[in-house]
mmCIF file of C-alpha atoms in Angstrom:
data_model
loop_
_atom_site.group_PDB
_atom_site.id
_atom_site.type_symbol
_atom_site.label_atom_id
_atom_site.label_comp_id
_atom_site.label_asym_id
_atom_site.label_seq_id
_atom_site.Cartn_x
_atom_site.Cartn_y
_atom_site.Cartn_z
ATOM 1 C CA UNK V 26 0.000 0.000 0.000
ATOM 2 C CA UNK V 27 1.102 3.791 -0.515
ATOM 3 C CA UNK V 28 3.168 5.331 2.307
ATOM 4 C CA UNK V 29 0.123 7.397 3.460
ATOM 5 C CA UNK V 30 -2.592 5.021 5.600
ATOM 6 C CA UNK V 31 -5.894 4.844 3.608
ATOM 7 C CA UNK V 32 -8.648 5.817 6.174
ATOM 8 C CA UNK V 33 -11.769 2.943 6.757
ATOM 9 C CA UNK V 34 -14.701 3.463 8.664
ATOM 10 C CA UNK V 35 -15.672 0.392 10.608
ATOM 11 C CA UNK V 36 -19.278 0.574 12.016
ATOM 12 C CA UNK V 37 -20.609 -2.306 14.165
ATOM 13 C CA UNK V 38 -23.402 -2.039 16.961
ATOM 14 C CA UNK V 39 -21.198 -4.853 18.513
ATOM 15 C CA UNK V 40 -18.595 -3.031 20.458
ATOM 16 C CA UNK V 41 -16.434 -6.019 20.902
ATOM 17 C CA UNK V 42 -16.095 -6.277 17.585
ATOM 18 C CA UNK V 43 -15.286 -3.249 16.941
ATOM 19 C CA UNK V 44 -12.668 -3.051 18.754
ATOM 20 C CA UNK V 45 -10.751 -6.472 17.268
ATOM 21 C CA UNK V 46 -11.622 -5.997 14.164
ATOM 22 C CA UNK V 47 -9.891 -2.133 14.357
ATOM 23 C CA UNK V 48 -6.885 -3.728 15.850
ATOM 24 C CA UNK V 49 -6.742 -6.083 12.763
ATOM 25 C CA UNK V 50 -7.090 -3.253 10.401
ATOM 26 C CA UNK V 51 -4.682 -1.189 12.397
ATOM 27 C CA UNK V 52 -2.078 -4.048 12.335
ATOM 28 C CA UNK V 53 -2.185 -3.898 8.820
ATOM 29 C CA UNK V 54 -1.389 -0.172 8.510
ATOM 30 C CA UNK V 55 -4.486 1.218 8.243
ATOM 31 C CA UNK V 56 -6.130 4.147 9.968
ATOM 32 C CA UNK V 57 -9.945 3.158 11.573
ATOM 33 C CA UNK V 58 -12.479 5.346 13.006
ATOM 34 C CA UNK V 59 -15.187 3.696 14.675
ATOM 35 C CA UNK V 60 -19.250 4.244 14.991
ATOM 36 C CA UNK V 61 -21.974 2.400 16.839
ATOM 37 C CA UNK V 62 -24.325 2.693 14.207
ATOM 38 C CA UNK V 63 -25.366 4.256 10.869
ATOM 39 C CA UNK V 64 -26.468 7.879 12.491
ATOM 40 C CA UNK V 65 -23.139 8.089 14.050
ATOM 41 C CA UNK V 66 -21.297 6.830 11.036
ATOM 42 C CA UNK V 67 -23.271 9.327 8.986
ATOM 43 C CA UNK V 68 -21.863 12.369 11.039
ATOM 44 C CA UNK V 69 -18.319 10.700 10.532
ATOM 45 C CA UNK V 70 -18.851 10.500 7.097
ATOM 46 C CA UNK V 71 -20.106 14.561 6.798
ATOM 47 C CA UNK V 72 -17.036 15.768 8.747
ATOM 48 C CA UNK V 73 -14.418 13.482 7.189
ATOM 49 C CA UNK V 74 -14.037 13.476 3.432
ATOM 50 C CA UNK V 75 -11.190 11.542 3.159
ATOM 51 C CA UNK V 76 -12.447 8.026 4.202
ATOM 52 C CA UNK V 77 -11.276 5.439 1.519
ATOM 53 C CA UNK V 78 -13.301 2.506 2.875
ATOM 54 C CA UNK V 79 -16.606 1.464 4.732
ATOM 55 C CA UNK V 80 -16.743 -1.592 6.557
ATOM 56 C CA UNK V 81 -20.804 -1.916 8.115
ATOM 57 C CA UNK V 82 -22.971 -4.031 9.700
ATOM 58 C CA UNK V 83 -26.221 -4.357 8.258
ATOM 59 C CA UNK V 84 -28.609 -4.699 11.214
ATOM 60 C CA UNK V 85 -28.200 -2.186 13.701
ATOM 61 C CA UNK V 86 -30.105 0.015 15.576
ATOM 62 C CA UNK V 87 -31.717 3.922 14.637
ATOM 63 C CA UNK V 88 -29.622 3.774 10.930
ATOM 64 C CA UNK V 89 -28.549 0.313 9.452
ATOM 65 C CA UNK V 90 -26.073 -0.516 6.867
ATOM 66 C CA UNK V 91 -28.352 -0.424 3.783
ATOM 67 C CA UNK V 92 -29.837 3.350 4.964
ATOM 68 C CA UNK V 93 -25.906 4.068 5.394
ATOM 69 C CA UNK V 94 -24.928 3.075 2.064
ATOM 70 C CA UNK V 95 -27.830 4.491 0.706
ATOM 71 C CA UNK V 96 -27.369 7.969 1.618
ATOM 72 C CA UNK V 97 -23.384 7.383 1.326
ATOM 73 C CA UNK V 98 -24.345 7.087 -2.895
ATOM 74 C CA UNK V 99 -27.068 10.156 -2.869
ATOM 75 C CA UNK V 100 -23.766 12.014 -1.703
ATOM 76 C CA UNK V 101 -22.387 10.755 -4.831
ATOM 77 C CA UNK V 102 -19.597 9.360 -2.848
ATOM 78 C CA UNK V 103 -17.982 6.643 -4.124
ATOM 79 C CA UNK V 104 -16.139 4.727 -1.251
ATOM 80 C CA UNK V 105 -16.089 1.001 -1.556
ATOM 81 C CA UNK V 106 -18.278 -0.604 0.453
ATOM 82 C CA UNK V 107 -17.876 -4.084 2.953
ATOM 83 C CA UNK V 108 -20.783 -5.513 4.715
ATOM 84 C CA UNK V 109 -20.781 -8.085 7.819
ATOM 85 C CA UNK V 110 -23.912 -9.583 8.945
ATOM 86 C CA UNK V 111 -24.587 -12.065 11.057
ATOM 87 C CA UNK V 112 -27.586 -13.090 9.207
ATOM 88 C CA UNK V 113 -27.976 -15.435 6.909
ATOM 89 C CA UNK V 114 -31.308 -14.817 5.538
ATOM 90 C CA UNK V 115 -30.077 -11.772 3.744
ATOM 91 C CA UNK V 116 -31.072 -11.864 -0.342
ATOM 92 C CA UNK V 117 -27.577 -12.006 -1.993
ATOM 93 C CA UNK V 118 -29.418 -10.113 -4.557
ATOM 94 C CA UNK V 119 -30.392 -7.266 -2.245
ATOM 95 C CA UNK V 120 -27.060 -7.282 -1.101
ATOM 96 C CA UNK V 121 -25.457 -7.132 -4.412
ATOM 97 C CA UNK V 122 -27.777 -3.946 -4.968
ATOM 98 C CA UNK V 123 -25.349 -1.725 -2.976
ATOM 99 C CA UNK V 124 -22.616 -3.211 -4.860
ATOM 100 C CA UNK V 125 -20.553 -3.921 -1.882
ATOM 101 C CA UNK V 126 -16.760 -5.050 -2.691
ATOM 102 C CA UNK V 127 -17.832 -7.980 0.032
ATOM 103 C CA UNK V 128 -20.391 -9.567 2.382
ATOM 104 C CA UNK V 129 -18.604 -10.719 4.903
ATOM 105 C CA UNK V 130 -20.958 -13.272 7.339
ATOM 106 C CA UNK V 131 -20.178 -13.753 11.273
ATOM 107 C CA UNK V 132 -18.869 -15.191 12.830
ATOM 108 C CA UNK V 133 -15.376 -14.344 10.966
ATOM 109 C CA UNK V 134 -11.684 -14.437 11.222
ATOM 110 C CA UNK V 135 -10.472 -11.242 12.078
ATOM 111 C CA UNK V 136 -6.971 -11.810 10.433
ATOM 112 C CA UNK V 137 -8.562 -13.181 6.929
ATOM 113 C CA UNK V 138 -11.255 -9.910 6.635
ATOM 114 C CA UNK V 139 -9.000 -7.606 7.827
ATOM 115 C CA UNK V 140 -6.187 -9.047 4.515
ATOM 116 C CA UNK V 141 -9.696 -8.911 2.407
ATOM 117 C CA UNK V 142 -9.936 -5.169 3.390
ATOM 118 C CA UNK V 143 -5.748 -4.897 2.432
ATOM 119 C CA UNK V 144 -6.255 -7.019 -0.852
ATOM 120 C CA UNK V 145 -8.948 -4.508 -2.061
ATOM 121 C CA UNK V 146 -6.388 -1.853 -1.476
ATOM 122 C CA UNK V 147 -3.755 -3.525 -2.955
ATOM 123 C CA UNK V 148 -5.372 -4.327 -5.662
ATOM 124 C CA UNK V 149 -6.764 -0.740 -6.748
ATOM 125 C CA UNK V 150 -3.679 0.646 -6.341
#
């Protein structure tokens, strides 16, 4: 990857995690900011401008990860997208909608989504 850390927003209602999974991504050099759920992720995403990366959960409480992607594209920004659900009743083709790089499905190995994440990077570089 490029000297300069790309910047992913991981947001998770599961606080736990959160905070493995940002010590994964950390490990691997990049920078992670952290919300609870898709409101605060949506006033991270209006201050910050130079996220490269969202990483969301798809159920969570007052904004979930479809509402966050879906206002992410009305701002015509175009940061790749990751989910991670837990559930498995999810339609791959509503999924596949949002045109996420990924679904990743829980319970996962931190190490291999984390080099998923890196792999994107590496690969659009």
């Amino acid at each position: 990857m490029d000297k300069v850390k790309p910047t992913v927003l991981l947001v998770d209602d599961d606080s736990g995690l959160l905070e493995v999974f940002k010590e994964g991504l950390e490990d691997l050099s990049f920078n992670v900011l952290i919300a609870h759920n898709g409101v605060e992720a949506k006033k991270i995403l209006d201050q910050n401008k130079k996220i490269d990366c969202l990483i969301t959960d798809i159920s969570m409480p007052e904004m979930n990860g479809a509402e966050l992607v879906t206002y992410l594209r009305g701002e015509e920004r175009d940061i790749p997208v990751f989910f991670i659900t837990g559930y498995m009743d999810y339609s791959r083709e509503v999924l596949n909608s949002f045109h996420p790089k990924a679904v990743i499905f829980k319970p996962f190995d931190i190490e291999e989504a984390a080099l998923l994440i890196k792999n994107h990077f590496l690969r659009a570089s």
